[in-house]
Amino acid sequence: MNWNWFYRMGSPRWFYETTSRWLPWLGALTFILLVGGLVWGLAFAPQDAKQGNSFRIIYLHVPASFLALAGYFLMAAAGAIGLIWKMKLSYMVMKCAAPLGAVLTFLALFTGAVWGKPTWGSYWVWDARVTSMLILLFLYLGVLALQYAFNSKDVGNKASAILALVGTVNIPIIYKSVDWWFTLHQPATITFTQAPSMHPAMFQPLLVMILGFYCFYAVALILSVRVEILARERKTSWVRERVKQAAQNSLGATL
Amino acid sequence: MKFQFDNFSHLLNMDGHGAYVWAAVAVTVLLMTWLIINPLLQRRDVFEEIAREVSREQLRQDASREGA
Amino acid sequence: MHPMRKQRLQIVVMIIAASAVAAGLIIYKLGQNANFFYTPSQVLSGEAPEGTFIRAGGMVVEGSVRRDPNSLAVDFEVTDGSAILGVRYTGILPDLFAENEAAIAAGKVDQNRVLQASEVLAKHDEKYTPPEVAESMNAAYKAKQKRKADKL
């Protein structure tokens, strides 16, 4: 098997230059999806027969939760690739995915809390779903903290990657918690096997928001990986060339 | 597709659920904006740092050439 | 694959497998202790601990909700289909609390087998429907029930 494509993808310079071309388009798409989906969901989708308008929080809560879980898989996979192939870029991806995932998990918990008050009657409950989601937040913070806990960057990366891998088991637990135990949280609306138990007029904007959050995740991750690349490759001639170009063209510094 | 509210204040109030919905929106927009702005600011800092390093090295090189 | 990489891949797989086994054991041991609430059957059969703070959840029985006209006290019954548990609560109920909807009450069961609740939470399902659709669905359901009754 030819692994050349794999190693080329692991090159920070290749990553930086490819994403330079894609970022403006991806950024514009993200903005359109998020603004369009949010306006659609908040103002144009019909309200829920039982929950009324509080149900509109779903347009933030579900996408944030999706990406909090998917982002953890990505972070753990990047950690595994770093451990096995010792690829610099994959450790950078893992490092940048940790704070991003932590913020998305926090958002899932926060939007869940302000949704819980008007529907359940409580901001917070210690049921299996909410508690396992809180553990996810701590796992993200743990991966982030281990990065800085060691003097050696290499040891920090390895420790983070191992914690990320161990924590992967929490993801299926979060997902199945509403089926395995009696929880206050309702079962999943969107599943792999069945049609969503949601009216199409409400489901379409949700789909737009989920797509928008996936694109947002990609943009935010790429942006911070690029900073990481610049900082670590600061001595190389291609980075210096970029800096020189940016100094000549002040517009270049913002893009 | 139909606008679901009578007017702007109805959209804000959302039949009593406005505070919850808009709190969720505000915090989400704030944090997501930060996730985009923060790397852009960091990138600017790194660029400036590298530019300073480059000019410092340039000065050192010039000085050693003059000394020789 | 390079033998060194193969070895490291094996280590990664082992980390995942070991943590999966550990998590599996914890979940197995945790079992039903991780439940957020007991069903009325569990409470009445004595499966739930007695004399301490517990949560019990089920469907609010139709016609069972009786509000005290002079105070915030309310009596209702919850069921899981096989047993019915009485609940007494004083306070403001969540907006979504209604008959034929799920609710969870937290408190102590007294000698009369009534749950003296200090908190009541509403549990909603994963279905979302616009009001007009829900209305027409309800109307269709009622019409069907009526046809059934007429036939009998």
XYZ file of C-alpha atoms in Angstrom:
475
model
C 0.000 0.000 0.000
C 1.200 3.443 -0.862
C 1.229 5.700 2.169
C 2.548 8.786 0.366
C -0.757 10.646 0.447
C -0.933 10.046 4.183
C 2.502 11.495 4.847
C 1.877 14.437 2.561
C -1.251 15.212 4.580
C 0.888 15.113 7.688
C 3.057 17.929 6.368
C 2.276 21.178 8.210
C 3.222 23.236 5.184
C 0.883 21.261 2.906
C -1.923 21.685 5.459
C -1.322 25.426 5.803
C -1.270 26.095 2.096
C -4.273 23.921 1.250
C -6.396 25.420 3.993
C -5.411 28.933 2.864
C -7.238 28.258 -0.372
C -10.288 26.632 1.234
C -10.851 28.749 4.327
C -12.614 31.776 2.748
C -15.152 29.525 1.021
C -15.712 27.318 4.035
C -16.029 30.392 6.246
C -18.638 31.968 3.976
C -20.609 28.701 3.799
C -20.514 28.359 7.597
C -21.785 31.894 8.090
C -24.653 31.429 5.627
C -25.699 28.080 7.148
C -25.563 29.310 10.740
C -27.328 32.637 10.211
C -29.888 31.109 7.825
C -30.553 28.102 10.045
C -30.822 30.183 13.209
C -33.245 32.742 11.744
C -35.279 29.907 10.241
C -35.368 27.969 13.487
C -35.978 30.906 15.834
C -38.548 32.857 13.850
C -39.994 30.757 11.025
C -40.222 27.171 12.255
C -43.558 26.416 13.949
C -43.542 26.194 17.736
C -44.011 22.882 19.511
C -47.541 21.934 20.539
C -46.500 21.095 24.116
C -43.328 23.076 24.795
C -44.220 26.246 22.912
C -41.306 28.472 21.971
C -38.813 27.087 24.488
C -38.354 24.152 22.099
C -36.436 26.530 19.765
C -33.370 26.019 21.967
C -33.083 22.653 20.186
C -31.542 24.513 17.220
C -28.474 25.230 19.359
C -28.567 22.389 21.866
C -28.610 19.441 19.460
C -25.924 20.724 17.030
C -23.615 21.705 19.921
C -24.075 18.259 21.516
C -23.451 16.498 18.177
C -20.172 18.327 17.669
C -19.117 17.883 21.292
C -19.333 14.104 20.743
C -17.998 13.983 17.163
C -15.166 16.351 18.110
C -14.099 13.980 20.852
C -13.749 11.119 18.347
C -11.698 13.392 16.119
C -9.459 14.412 19.018
C -8.930 10.802 20.121
C -8.235 9.686 16.526
C -5.691 12.491 16.126
C -4.088 11.401 19.389
C -3.920 7.784 18.196
C -2.329 8.801 14.883
C 0.159 10.893 16.833
C 1.036 7.956 19.085
C 1.444 5.482 16.222
C 3.001 7.573 13.438
C 4.577 10.323 15.577
C 3.108 12.871 13.232
C 3.560 16.469 14.390
C 0.419 17.702 12.679
C -1.879 15.170 14.313
C -0.741 16.222 17.802
C -1.429 19.827 16.816
C -4.970 18.817 15.765
C -5.464 16.994 19.079
C -4.233 19.980 21.072
C -6.532 22.414 19.231
C -9.567 20.085 19.387
C -9.503 20.052 23.213
C -10.532 23.662 23.981
C -12.906 23.674 21.009
C -14.622 20.537 22.287
C -14.717 21.884 25.825
C -16.531 25.045 24.681
C -19.038 23.024 22.621
C -19.689 20.676 25.553
C -20.194 23.669 27.822
C -22.647 25.101 25.284
C -24.535 21.797 25.143
C -24.816 21.844 28.956
C -25.714 25.538 29.140
C -28.374 25.454 26.424
C -29.667 22.253 28.042
C -29.955 24.026 31.390
C -31.930 27.002 30.048
C -34.120 24.558 28.126
C -34.597 22.365 31.197
C -35.976 25.170 33.382
C -39.108 25.964 31.314
C -39.775 22.324 30.315
C -38.617 20.001 33.100
C -38.883 22.599 35.842
C -35.188 22.476 36.777
C -31.935 23.887 35.392
C -29.908 20.889 36.396
C -30.546 17.240 37.288
C -28.041 14.462 37.987
C -29.507 11.942 35.573
C -27.286 9.621 33.521
C -27.327 11.791 30.385
C -26.494 15.108 32.019
C -23.881 13.556 34.306
C -22.089 11.671 31.508
C -22.058 14.894 29.503
C -20.432 16.695 32.438
C -17.782 13.940 32.509
C -17.132 14.690 28.834
C -16.412 18.317 29.750
C -13.924 17.155 32.402
C -12.262 14.798 29.887
C -11.757 17.682 27.455
C -10.342 19.844 30.257
C -8.099 16.956 31.355
C -6.660 16.538 27.862
C -6.094 20.295 27.751
C -4.427 20.367 31.181
C -2.094 17.421 30.454
C -0.669 19.404 27.523
C 0.785 21.854 30.012
C 1.498 19.491 32.909
C 4.891 18.322 31.660
C 8.100 20.130 30.832
C 8.573 17.988 27.757
C 6.153 18.719 24.945
C 6.458 15.129 23.722
C 5.490 13.635 27.080
C 2.565 16.072 27.312
C 1.341 15.029 23.885
C 1.565 11.329 24.723
C -0.213 11.742 28.065
C -2.987 13.808 26.429
C -3.411 11.241 23.668
C -3.692 8.359 26.135
C -6.293 10.177 28.236
C -8.210 11.064 25.061
C -8.209 7.376 24.033
C -9.317 6.158 27.458
C -12.143 8.706 27.507
C -13.509 7.493 24.169
C -15.629 4.899 26.006
C -17.677 7.746 27.472
C -19.072 8.662 24.032
C -21.224 5.532 23.503
C -22.224 5.783 27.175
C -23.529 9.326 26.664
C -25.294 8.226 23.500
C -26.959 5.149 25.025
C -27.519 6.553 28.565
C -31.127 7.520 27.756
C -31.862 3.917 26.688
C -29.925 2.057 29.379
C -31.294 3.943 32.376
C -34.385 5.853 33.431
C -33.408 9.459 32.821
C -35.212 12.768 32.853
C -33.693 13.497 29.467
C -35.820 12.223 26.587
C -34.481 9.621 24.093
C -32.863 10.727 20.834
C -35.035 12.494 18.256
C -32.579 11.821 15.445
C -31.287 8.244 15.169
C -29.407 6.294 12.521
C -32.146 3.726 12.071
C -35.432 5.623 12.106
C -36.996 8.705 10.585
C -36.705 11.677 12.964
C -39.657 11.964 15.357
C -40.049 15.589 14.414
C -42.249 17.412 11.922
C -40.353 18.224 8.665
C -41.022 21.961 9.079
C -39.105 21.785 12.374
C -36.527 19.245 11.257
C -35.277 21.070 8.132
C -33.819 24.082 9.999
C -32.293 21.690 12.538
C -30.518 19.874 9.708
C -29.193 23.218 8.415
C -27.911 24.081 11.900
C -26.203 20.683 12.296
C -24.466 21.146 8.928
C -23.543 24.691 9.943
C -22.016 23.492 13.215
C -19.971 20.831 11.395
C -18.612 23.521 9.046
C -18.021 25.848 11.997
C -16.083 23.127 13.777
C -13.882 22.650 10.724
C -13.233 26.402 10.395
C -12.462 26.937 14.090
C -10.194 23.877 14.229
C -8.321 24.793 11.051
C -7.804 28.384 12.263
C -6.197 27.323 15.521
C -4.133 24.516 13.932
C -2.733 27.126 11.523
C -1.600 29.298 14.430
C 0.029 26.244 15.982
C 1.819 25.501 12.692
C 3.099 29.075 12.358
C 4.413 29.093 15.915
C 6.225 25.761 15.607
C 7.603 26.308 12.095
C 8.669 29.894 12.719
C 12.288 29.201 11.719
C 11.433 27.735 8.304
C 11.855 29.731 5.138
C 8.264 29.213 3.938
C 6.816 30.730 7.121
C 9.223 33.681 6.890
C 8.175 34.169 3.288
C 4.545 34.314 4.435
C 5.357 36.862 7.124
C 7.237 39.032 4.645
C 4.300 38.922 2.246
C 1.879 39.852 5.013
C 4.047 42.792 6.083
C 4.033 44.123 2.512
C 0.326 43.593 2.109
C -1.493 44.693 5.254
C -4.662 43.036 4.015
C -2.843 39.704 4.067
C -2.546 39.843 7.839
C -6.267 39.636 8.306
C -6.782 36.690 5.979
C -42.825 29.111 5.673
C -44.347 31.818 7.798
C -43.011 34.326 10.327
C -44.320 32.973 13.612
C -44.585 36.177 15.622
C -46.889 39.193 15.456
C -44.170 41.779 15.919
C -40.655 42.363 17.211
C -41.560 42.447 20.907
C -43.466 39.189 20.506
C -40.303 37.686 18.975
C -38.287 38.927 21.966
C -40.795 37.722 24.526
C -41.625 34.374 22.864
C -44.722 33.971 25.053
C -42.694 34.067 28.242
C -39.880 31.804 27.055
C -37.832 34.643 25.533
C -35.363 34.912 28.421
C -34.401 31.232 28.110
C -34.204 31.136 24.325
C -32.296 34.399 23.965
C -29.912 33.548 26.811
C -29.035 30.343 24.948
C -28.572 32.301 21.712
C -26.470 35.039 23.332
C -24.057 32.697 25.110
C -23.715 30.465 22.033
C -23.045 33.381 19.658
C -20.586 34.931 22.106
C -18.535 31.778 22.639
C -18.585 30.764 18.971
C -17.426 34.220 17.936
C -14.627 33.959 20.471
C -13.601 30.573 18.999
C -13.082 32.319 15.635
C -11.644 35.667 16.827
C -9.152 34.151 19.266
C -7.049 32.199 16.711
C -7.137 35.199 14.366
C -5.712 37.450 17.112
C -3.133 34.815 18.050
C -2.137 34.554 14.411
C -1.553 38.308 14.241
C 0.624 38.112 17.363
C 2.667 35.219 15.965
C 3.173 37.093 12.693
C 4.398 40.184 14.521
C 6.703 38.085 16.694
C 8.246 36.361 13.686
C 8.643 39.683 11.888
C 10.527 41.065 14.924
C 12.752 37.977 15.027
C 13.535 38.354 11.342
C 14.510 42.020 11.647
C 16.604 41.304 14.763
C 18.522 38.619 12.892
C 18.914 40.999 9.965
C 20.443 43.632 12.287
C 22.815 41.099 13.821
C 23.931 39.961 10.378
C 24.532 43.537 9.229
C 26.509 44.313 12.385
C 28.760 41.287 11.995
C 29.353 42.191 8.342
C 30.363 45.743 9.286
C 32.644 44.418 12.021
C 34.454 42.153 9.546
C 3.502 -1.335 8.107
C 6.722 -0.608 9.944
C 7.133 -3.064 12.892
C 7.555 -0.212 15.382
C 4.321 1.382 14.205
C 2.564 -1.944 14.326
C 3.613 -2.346 17.927
C 2.406 1.138 18.819
C -0.892 0.450 17.046
C -1.295 -2.641 19.225
C -0.695 -0.528 22.326
C -3.358 1.965 21.218
C -5.855 -0.844 20.588
C -5.057 -2.287 24.012
C -5.651 1.066 25.738
C -9.063 1.327 24.111
C -9.937 -2.317 24.863
C -8.848 -2.055 28.499
C -10.833 1.120 29.121
C -13.864 -0.392 27.372
C -13.691 -3.425 29.676
C -13.293 -1.198 32.732
C -16.243 0.975 31.679
C -18.300 -2.142 30.962
C -17.640 -3.489 34.448
C -18.518 -0.176 36.075
C -21.764 0.074 34.082
C -22.616 -3.550 34.910
C -22.008 -2.983 38.626
C -23.783 0.364 38.584
C -26.724 -1.300 36.884
C -30.061 0.151 37.876
C -28.485 2.284 40.597
C -27.811 4.893 37.935
C -31.528 5.316 37.298
C -32.833 8.789 37.943
C -36.154 7.532 39.325
C -38.113 4.453 40.409
C -41.321 3.265 38.792
C -44.530 3.138 40.910
C -44.298 -0.716 40.829
C -40.798 -0.606 42.305
C -41.902 1.801 45.031
C -45.019 -0.173 46.028
C -43.307 -3.581 45.917
C -40.643 -2.313 48.303
C -37.851 -2.482 45.743
C -37.162 1.199 46.285
C -35.582 2.098 49.651
C -38.194 3.074 52.219
C -38.168 6.064 54.532
C -35.593 7.988 52.531
C -35.615 10.551 49.764
C -36.431 8.942 46.396
C -37.712 9.943 42.996
C -40.659 8.191 41.400
C -41.771 8.715 37.838
C -44.577 7.689 35.561
C -47.561 8.826 33.572
C -49.899 11.191 35.423
C -53.224 9.317 35.626
C -56.069 11.004 33.745
C -58.544 12.622 36.122
C -56.326 12.131 39.164
C -55.074 15.718 39.523
C -56.895 17.517 42.340
C -55.783 21.018 43.241
C -56.575 22.553 46.621
C -58.579 25.734 45.838
C -57.076 27.606 48.845
C -53.385 26.689 48.577
C -50.736 25.410 46.196
C -51.252 21.840 47.399
C -52.012 19.297 44.710
C -52.701 15.554 44.718
C -52.185 13.312 41.739
C -51.324 9.744 40.804
C -48.557 8.380 38.611
C -48.549 4.975 36.936
C -46.212 2.753 34.953
C -49.111 0.715 33.597
C -49.200 -1.865 36.366
C -49.134 0.061 39.654
C -50.454 3.442 40.742
C -48.678 5.659 43.267
C -50.303 8.653 44.920
C -48.327 11.898 45.168
C -48.920 14.973 47.319
C -47.039 18.167 46.524
C -47.219 21.779 47.591
C -45.717 24.285 45.191
C -45.665 25.456 41.622
C -45.854 22.713 39.014
C -43.787 22.924 35.819
C -45.637 24.273 32.763
C -45.467 20.924 31.010
C -47.080 19.056 33.914
C -50.363 17.575 32.659
C -52.517 14.476 32.828
C -51.391 11.683 30.490
C -47.901 13.188 30.458
C -44.853 11.845 32.287
C -43.784 13.442 35.572
C -41.165 12.707 38.203
C -41.826 13.461 41.879
C -39.084 13.567 44.529
C -39.651 13.076 48.254
C -40.426 10.478 50.934
C -43.124 7.812 50.867
C -45.258 8.044 54.038
C -47.101 5.275 55.968
C -50.128 5.610 53.686
C -47.980 4.787 50.668
C -48.276 8.330 49.385
C -45.204 10.126 48.085
C -44.869 13.452 49.936
C -43.015 15.307 47.195
C -40.797 18.343 47.648
C -40.135 18.654 43.917
C -42.043 17.717 40.775
C -40.391 17.630 37.352
C -42.085 17.195 33.988
C -40.621 14.692 31.556
C -41.326 15.226 27.879
C -40.821 12.859 24.952
C -38.573 13.141 21.903
C -41.414 14.037 19.534
C -41.887 17.569 18.238
C -45.057 18.630 16.421
C -46.492 21.992 15.395
C -49.751 22.880 17.239
C -51.977 22.605 14.132
C -50.609 19.157 13.304
C -51.038 18.011 16.911
C -54.608 19.291 16.892
C -55.562 17.503 13.688
C -53.844 14.356 14.960
C -55.872 14.581 18.167
C -59.072 15.125 16.196
C -58.340 12.131 13.982
C -57.576 10.028 17.061
C -60.814 11.068 18.748
C -62.823 10.338 15.587
C -61.259 6.885 15.421
C -62.067 6.219 19.087
C -65.631 7.351 18.445
C -65.999 5.027 15.426
C -64.719 2.196 17.561
C -67.233 3.028 20.317
C -70.081 3.276 17.785
C -69.292 -0.143 16.411
C -69.462 -1.740 19.842
